[in-house]
mmCIF file of C-alpha atoms in Angstrom:
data_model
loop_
_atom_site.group_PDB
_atom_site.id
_atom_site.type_symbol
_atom_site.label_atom_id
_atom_site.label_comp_id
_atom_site.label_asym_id
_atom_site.label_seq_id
_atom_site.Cartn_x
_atom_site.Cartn_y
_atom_site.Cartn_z
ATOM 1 C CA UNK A 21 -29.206 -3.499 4.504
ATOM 2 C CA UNK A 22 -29.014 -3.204 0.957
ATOM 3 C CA UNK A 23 -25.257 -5.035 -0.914
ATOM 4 C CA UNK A 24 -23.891 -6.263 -3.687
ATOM 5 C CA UNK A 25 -21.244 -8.591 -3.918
ATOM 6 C CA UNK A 26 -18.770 -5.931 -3.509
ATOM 7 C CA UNK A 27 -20.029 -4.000 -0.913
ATOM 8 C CA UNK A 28 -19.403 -4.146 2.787
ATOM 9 C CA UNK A 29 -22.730 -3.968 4.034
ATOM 10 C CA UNK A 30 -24.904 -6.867 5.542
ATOM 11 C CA UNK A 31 -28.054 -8.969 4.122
ATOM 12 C CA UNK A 32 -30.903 -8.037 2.346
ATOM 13 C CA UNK A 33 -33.464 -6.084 4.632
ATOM 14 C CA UNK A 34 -37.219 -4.898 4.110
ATOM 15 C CA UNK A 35 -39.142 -2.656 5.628
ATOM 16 C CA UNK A 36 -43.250 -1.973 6.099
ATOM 17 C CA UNK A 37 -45.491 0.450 5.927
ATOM 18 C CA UNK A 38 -49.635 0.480 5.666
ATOM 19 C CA UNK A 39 -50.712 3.012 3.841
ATOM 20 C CA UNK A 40 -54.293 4.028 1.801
ATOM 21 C CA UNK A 41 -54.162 4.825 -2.131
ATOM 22 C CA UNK A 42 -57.438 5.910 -2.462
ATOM 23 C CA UNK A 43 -60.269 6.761 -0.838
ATOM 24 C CA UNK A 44 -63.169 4.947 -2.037
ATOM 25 C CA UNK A 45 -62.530 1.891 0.716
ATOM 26 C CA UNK A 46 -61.417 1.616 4.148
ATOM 27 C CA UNK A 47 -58.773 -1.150 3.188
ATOM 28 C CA UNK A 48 -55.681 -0.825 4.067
ATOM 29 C CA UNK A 49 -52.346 -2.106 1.671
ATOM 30 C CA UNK A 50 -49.143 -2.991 2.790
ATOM 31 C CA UNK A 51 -46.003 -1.225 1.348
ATOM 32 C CA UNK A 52 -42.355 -3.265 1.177
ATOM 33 C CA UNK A 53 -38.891 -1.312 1.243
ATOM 34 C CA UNK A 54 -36.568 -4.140 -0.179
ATOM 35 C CA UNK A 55 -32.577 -3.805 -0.371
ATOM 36 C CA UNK A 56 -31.611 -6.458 -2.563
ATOM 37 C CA UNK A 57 -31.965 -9.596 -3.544
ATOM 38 C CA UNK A 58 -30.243 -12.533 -2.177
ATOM 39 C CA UNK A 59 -26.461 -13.247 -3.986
ATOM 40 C CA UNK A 60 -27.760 -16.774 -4.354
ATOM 41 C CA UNK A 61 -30.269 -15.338 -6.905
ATOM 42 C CA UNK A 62 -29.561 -15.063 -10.316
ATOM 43 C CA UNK A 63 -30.578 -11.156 -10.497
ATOM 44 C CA UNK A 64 -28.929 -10.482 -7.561
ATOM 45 C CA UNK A 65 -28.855 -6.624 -6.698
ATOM 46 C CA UNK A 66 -30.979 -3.897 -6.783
ATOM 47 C CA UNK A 67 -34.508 -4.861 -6.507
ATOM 48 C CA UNK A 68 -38.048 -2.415 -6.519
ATOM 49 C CA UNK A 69 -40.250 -1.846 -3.736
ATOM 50 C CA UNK A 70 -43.240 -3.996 -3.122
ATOM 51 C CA UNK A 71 -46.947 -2.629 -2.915
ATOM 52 C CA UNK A 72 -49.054 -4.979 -2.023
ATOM 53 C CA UNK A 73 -52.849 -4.800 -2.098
ATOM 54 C CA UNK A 74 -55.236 -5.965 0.350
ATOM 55 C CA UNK A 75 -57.820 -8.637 -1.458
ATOM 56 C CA UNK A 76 -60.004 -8.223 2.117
ATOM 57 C CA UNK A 77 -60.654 -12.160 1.885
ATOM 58 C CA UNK A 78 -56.912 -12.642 3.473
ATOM 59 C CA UNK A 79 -54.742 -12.570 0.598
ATOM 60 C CA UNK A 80 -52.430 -10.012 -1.035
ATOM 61 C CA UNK A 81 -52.361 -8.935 -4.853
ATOM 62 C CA UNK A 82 -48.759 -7.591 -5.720
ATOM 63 C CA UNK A 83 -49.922 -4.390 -7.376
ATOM 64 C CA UNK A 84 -46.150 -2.266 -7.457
ATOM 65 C CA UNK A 85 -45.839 -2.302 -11.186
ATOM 66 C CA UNK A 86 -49.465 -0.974 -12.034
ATOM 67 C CA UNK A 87 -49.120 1.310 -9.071
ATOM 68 C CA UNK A 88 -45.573 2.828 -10.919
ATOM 69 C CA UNK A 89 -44.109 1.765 -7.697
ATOM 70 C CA UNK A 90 -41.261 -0.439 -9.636
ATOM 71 C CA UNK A 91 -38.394 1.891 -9.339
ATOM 72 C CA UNK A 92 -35.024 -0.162 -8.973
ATOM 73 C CA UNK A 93 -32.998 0.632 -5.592
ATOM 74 C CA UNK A 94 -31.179 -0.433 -2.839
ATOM 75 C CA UNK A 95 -34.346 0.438 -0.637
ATOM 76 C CA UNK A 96 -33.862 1.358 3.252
ATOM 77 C CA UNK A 97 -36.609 2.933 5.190
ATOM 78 C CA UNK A 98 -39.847 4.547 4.012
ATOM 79 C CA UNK A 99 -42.117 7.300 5.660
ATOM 80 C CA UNK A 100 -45.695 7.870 5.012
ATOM 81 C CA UNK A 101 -47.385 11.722 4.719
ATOM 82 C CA UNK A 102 -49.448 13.439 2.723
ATOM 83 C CA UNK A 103 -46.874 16.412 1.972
ATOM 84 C CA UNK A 104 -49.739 18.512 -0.212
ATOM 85 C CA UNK A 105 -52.486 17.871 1.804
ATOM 86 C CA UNK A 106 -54.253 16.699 -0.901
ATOM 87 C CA UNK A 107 -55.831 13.419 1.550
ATOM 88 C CA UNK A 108 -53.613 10.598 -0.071
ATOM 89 C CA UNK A 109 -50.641 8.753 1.191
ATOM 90 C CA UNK A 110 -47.525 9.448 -0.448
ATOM 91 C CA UNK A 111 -44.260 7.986 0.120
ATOM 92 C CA UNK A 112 -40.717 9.082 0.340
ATOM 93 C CA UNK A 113 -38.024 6.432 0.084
ATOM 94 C CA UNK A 114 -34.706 6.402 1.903
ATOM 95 C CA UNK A 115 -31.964 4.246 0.323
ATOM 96 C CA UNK A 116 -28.497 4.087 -0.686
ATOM 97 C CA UNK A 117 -27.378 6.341 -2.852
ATOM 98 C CA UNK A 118 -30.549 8.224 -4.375
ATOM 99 C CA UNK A 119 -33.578 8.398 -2.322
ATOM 100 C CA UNK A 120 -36.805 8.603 -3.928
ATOM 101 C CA UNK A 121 -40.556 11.170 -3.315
ATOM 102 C CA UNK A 122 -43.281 9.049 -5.051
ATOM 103 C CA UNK A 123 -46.779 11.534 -4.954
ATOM 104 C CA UNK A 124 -50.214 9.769 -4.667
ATOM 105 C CA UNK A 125 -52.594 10.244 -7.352
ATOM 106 C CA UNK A 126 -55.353 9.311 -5.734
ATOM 107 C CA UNK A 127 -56.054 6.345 -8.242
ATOM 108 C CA UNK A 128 -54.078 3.617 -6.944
ATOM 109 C CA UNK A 129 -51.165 4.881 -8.771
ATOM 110 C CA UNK A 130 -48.129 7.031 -7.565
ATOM 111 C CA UNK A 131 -45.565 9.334 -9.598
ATOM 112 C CA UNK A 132 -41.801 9.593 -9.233
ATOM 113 C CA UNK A 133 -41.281 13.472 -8.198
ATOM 114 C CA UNK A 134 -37.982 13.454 -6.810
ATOM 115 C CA UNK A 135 -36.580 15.175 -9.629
ATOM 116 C CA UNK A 136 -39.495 17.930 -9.879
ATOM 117 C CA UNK A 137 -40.014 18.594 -6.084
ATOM 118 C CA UNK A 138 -36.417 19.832 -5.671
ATOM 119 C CA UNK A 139 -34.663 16.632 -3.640
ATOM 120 C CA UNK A 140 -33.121 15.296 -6.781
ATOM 121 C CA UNK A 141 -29.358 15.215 -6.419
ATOM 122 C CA UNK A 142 -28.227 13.784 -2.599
ATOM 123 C CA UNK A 143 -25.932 10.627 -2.906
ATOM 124 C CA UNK A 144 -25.899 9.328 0.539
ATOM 125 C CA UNK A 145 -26.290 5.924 3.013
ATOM 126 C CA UNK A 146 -30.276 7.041 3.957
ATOM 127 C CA UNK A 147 -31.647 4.532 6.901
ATOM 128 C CA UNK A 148 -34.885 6.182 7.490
ATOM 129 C CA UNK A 149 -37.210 9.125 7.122
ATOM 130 C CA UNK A 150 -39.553 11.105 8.914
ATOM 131 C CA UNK A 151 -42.235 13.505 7.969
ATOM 132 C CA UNK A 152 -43.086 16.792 10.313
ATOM 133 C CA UNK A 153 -44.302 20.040 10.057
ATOM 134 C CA UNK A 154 -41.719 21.845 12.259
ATOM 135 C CA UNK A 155 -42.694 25.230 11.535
ATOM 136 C CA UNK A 156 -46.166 24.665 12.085
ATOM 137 C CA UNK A 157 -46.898 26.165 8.581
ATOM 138 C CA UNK A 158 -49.397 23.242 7.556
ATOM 139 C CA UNK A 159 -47.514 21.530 5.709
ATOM 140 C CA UNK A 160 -45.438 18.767 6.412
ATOM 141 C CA UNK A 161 -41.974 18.456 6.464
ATOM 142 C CA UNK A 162 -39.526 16.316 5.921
ATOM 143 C CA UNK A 163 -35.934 14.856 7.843
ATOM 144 C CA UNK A 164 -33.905 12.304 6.548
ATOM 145 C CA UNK A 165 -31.779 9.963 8.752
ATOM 146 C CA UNK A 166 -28.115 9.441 6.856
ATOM 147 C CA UNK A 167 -25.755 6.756 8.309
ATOM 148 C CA UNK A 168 -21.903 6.721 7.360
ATOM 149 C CA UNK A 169 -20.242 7.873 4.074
ATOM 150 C CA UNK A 170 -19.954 4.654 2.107
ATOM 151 C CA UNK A 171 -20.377 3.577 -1.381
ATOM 152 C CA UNK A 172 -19.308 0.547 -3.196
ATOM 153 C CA UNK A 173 -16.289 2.715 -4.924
ATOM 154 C CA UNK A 174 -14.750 3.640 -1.494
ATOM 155 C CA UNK A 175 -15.813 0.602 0.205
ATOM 156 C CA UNK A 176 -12.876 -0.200 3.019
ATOM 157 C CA UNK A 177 -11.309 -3.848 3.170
ATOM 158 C CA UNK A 178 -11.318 -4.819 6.883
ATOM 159 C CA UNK A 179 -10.641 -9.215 7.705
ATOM 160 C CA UNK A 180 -11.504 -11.266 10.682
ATOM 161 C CA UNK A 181 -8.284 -13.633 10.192
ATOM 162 C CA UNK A 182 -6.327 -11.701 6.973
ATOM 163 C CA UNK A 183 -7.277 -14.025 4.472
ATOM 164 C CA UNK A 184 -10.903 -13.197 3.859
ATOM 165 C CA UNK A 185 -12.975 -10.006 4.009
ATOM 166 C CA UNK A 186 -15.207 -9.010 6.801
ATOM 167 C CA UNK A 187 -17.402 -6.219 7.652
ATOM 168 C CA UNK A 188 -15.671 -3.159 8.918
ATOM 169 C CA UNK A 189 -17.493 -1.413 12.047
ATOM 170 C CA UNK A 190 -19.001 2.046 12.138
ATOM 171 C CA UNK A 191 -15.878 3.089 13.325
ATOM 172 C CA UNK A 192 -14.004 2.716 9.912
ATOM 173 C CA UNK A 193 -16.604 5.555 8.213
ATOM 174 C CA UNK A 194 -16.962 9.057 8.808
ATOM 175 C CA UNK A 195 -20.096 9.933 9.498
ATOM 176 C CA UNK A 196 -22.836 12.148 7.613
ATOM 177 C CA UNK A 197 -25.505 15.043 8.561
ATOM 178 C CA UNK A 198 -28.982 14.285 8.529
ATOM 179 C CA UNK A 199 -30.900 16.478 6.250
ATOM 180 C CA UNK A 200 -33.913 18.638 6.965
ATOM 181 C CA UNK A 201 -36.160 18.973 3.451
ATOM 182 C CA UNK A 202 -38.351 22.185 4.323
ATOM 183 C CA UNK A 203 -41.476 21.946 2.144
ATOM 184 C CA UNK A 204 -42.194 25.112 0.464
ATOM 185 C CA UNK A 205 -45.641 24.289 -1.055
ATOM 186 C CA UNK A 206 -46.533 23.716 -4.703
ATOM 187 C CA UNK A 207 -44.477 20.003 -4.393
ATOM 188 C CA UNK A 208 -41.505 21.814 -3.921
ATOM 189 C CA UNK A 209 -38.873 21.255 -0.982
ATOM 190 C CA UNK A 210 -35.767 23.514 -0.376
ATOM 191 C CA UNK A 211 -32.638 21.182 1.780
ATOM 192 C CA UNK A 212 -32.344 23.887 5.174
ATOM 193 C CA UNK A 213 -30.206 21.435 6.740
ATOM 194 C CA UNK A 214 -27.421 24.051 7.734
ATOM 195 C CA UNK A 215 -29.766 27.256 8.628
ATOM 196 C CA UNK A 216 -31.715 25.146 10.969
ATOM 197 C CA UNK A 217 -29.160 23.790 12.569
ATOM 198 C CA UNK A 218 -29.098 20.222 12.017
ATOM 199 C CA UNK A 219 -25.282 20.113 9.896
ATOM 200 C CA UNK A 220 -23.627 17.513 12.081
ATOM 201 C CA UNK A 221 -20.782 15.386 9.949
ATOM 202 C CA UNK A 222 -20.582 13.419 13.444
ATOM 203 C CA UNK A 223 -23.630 11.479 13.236
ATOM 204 C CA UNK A 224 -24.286 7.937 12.121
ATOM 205 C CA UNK A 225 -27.699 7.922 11.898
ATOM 206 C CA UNK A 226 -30.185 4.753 11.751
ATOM 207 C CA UNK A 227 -33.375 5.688 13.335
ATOM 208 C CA UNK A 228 -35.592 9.118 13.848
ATOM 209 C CA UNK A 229 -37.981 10.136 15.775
ATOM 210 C CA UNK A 230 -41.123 13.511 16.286
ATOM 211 C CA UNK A 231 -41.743 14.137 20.035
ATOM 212 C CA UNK A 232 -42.572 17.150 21.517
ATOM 213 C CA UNK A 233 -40.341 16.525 24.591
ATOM 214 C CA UNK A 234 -40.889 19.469 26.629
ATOM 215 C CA UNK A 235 -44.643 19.853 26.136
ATOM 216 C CA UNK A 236 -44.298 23.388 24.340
ATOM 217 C CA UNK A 237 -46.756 22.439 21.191
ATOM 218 C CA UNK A 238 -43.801 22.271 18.969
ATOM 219 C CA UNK A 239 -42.388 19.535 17.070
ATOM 220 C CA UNK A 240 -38.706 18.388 18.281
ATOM 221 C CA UNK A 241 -36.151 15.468 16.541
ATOM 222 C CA UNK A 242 -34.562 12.597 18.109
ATOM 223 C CA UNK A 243 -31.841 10.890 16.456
ATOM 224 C CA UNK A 244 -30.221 7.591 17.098
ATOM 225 C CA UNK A 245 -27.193 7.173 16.337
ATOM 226 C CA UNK A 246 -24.801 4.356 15.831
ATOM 227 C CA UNK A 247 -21.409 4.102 18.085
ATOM 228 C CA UNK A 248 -22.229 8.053 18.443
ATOM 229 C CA UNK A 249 -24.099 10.076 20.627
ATOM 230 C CA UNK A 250 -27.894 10.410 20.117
ATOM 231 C CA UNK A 251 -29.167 13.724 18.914
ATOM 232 C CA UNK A 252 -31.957 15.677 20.806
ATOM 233 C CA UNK A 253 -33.051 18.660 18.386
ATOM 234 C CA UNK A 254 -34.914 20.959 20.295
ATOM 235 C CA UNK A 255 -37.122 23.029 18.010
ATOM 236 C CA UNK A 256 -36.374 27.153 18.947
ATOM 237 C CA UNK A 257 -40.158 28.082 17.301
ATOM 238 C CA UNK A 258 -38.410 30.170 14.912
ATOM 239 C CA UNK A 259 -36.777 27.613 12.159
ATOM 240 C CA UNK A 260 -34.320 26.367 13.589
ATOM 241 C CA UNK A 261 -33.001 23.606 16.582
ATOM 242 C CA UNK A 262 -30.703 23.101 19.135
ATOM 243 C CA UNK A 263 -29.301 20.140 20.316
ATOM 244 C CA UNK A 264 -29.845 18.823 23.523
ATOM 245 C CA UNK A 265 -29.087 15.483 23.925
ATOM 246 C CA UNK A 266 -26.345 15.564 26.568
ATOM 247 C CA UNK A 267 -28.148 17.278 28.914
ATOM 248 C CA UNK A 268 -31.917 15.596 28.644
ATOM 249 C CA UNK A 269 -30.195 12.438 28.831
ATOM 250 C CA UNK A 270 -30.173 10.702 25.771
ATOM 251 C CA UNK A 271 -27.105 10.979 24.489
ATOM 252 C CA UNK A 272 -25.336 7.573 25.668
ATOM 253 C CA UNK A 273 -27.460 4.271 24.827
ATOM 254 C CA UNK A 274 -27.461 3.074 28.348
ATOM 255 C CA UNK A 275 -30.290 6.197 28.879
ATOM 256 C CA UNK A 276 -31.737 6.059 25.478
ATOM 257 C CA UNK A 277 -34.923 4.023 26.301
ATOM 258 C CA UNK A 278 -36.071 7.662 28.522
ATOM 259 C CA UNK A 279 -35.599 11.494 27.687
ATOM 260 C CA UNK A 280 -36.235 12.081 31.467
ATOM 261 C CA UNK A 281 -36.795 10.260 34.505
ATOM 262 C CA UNK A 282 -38.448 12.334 36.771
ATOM 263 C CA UNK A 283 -41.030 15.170 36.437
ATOM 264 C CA UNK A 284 -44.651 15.410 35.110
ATOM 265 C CA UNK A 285 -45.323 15.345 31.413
ATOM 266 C CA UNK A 286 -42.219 13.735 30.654
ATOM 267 C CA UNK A 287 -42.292 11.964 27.301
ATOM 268 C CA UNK A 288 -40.657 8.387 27.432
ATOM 269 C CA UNK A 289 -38.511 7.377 23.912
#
């Protein structure tokens, strides 16, 4: 997880993602979500993302800067779509404190569009991302997983032995909603978090997941939550969800690894 030396949270982290920026070869490039660097280092603290492209002879060519991928930020999860269908990968960016839309240009190259597709703005602890198109409209949506409300400024001080400081559990934050970014065409995305039904302060979100669960054709959420009760979103076909994790299941961790047991067509987690 991303830090600095006054934070609370844990190590540096990256994640992956393989992705295509163009179209003229089959190759496939690899794209790194990092946190931070290490407090050992002498720039210690936010660092860019890493795009790295595939030579096809077994070697890597760091290509983030030329690709206008060098955006600093403490970098959490990423998700891969192509939100306006335009056939290119294009990348949204989940991190601590501002999260981060970056558009394929089909060229090798991507542009920062947070600001201009509407998602500018959101302060939060984002683990991870996933794109879906939930109303079936075509285009694809997008939900963002949001842990607990921390920053650096209201970071708690929790000790081991009350002489040096440790990290304080989940249990010291309140929690945070995820957010549901409905994409209204044109790059543009309106936040419908609270009319579809997915405004829950309890959650302490690190993972998410698209399933259709009950074999309807429609797209439903799973959330997994830490030292909280999963989230099963069932998707109502008009807009909006309802959560069902309690009763499919998959609320406590013990059942997590199924979202039924018995029955046919049941979709394993």
């Amino acid at each position: 997880m991303a830090r600095s030396e006054k934070s609370g949270c844990r190590k540096p982290w990256a994640r992956v993602a393989p992705l295509s920026t163009t179209t003229t070869t089959a190759t496939r490039i690899f794209f790194l979500v990092n946190g931070t660097d290490w407090p050992e280092h002498s720039h210690a603290g936010p660092t860019t993302p890493k795009l790295y492209h595939n030579n096809r002879n077994g070697t890597f060519s760091d290509v983030t800067r030329q690709a206008g991928l060098a955006v600093p930020m403490f970098g959490l999860g990423v998700a891969v779509g192509d939100y306006d269908n335009d056939g290119f990968d294009d990348l949204f960016v989940t991190a601590l404190g501002q999260s981060h839309l970056f558009h394929n240009n089909g060229n090798g190259t991507f542009t920062e569009v947070t600001k201009s597709a509407g998602m500018w703005g959101p302060s939060e602890f984002s683990t991870s991302a996933a794109w879906v198109d939930y109303d079936r409209d075509g285009k694809l949506d997008l939900v963002v997983a949001n842990y607990v409300r921390w920053t650096e400024e209201t970071d708690l001080y929790c000790t081991l032995d009350g002489a040096h400081k440790s990290y304080c559990t989940p249990e010291s934050y309140k929690g945070t909603s995820v957010r549901l970014w409905h994409n209204l065409g044109g790059g543009k995305f309106e936040d419908v978090t609270q009319k579809a039904g997915l405004g829950d302060p309890t959650s302490k979100s690190l993972g998410v997941a698209i399933l259709d669960y009950n074999d309807d054709g429609w797209p439903d959420i799973l959330v997994a939550n830490d030292t909280q009760p999963n989230k099963l979103y069932l998707n109502k076909k008009d807009g909006t969800f309802e959560e069902r994790g309690v009763p499919s299941g998959i609320a406590s961790a013990k059942t997590v690894l199924a979202a039924c047991r018995h029955g046919r067509g049941c979709r394993g987690l």
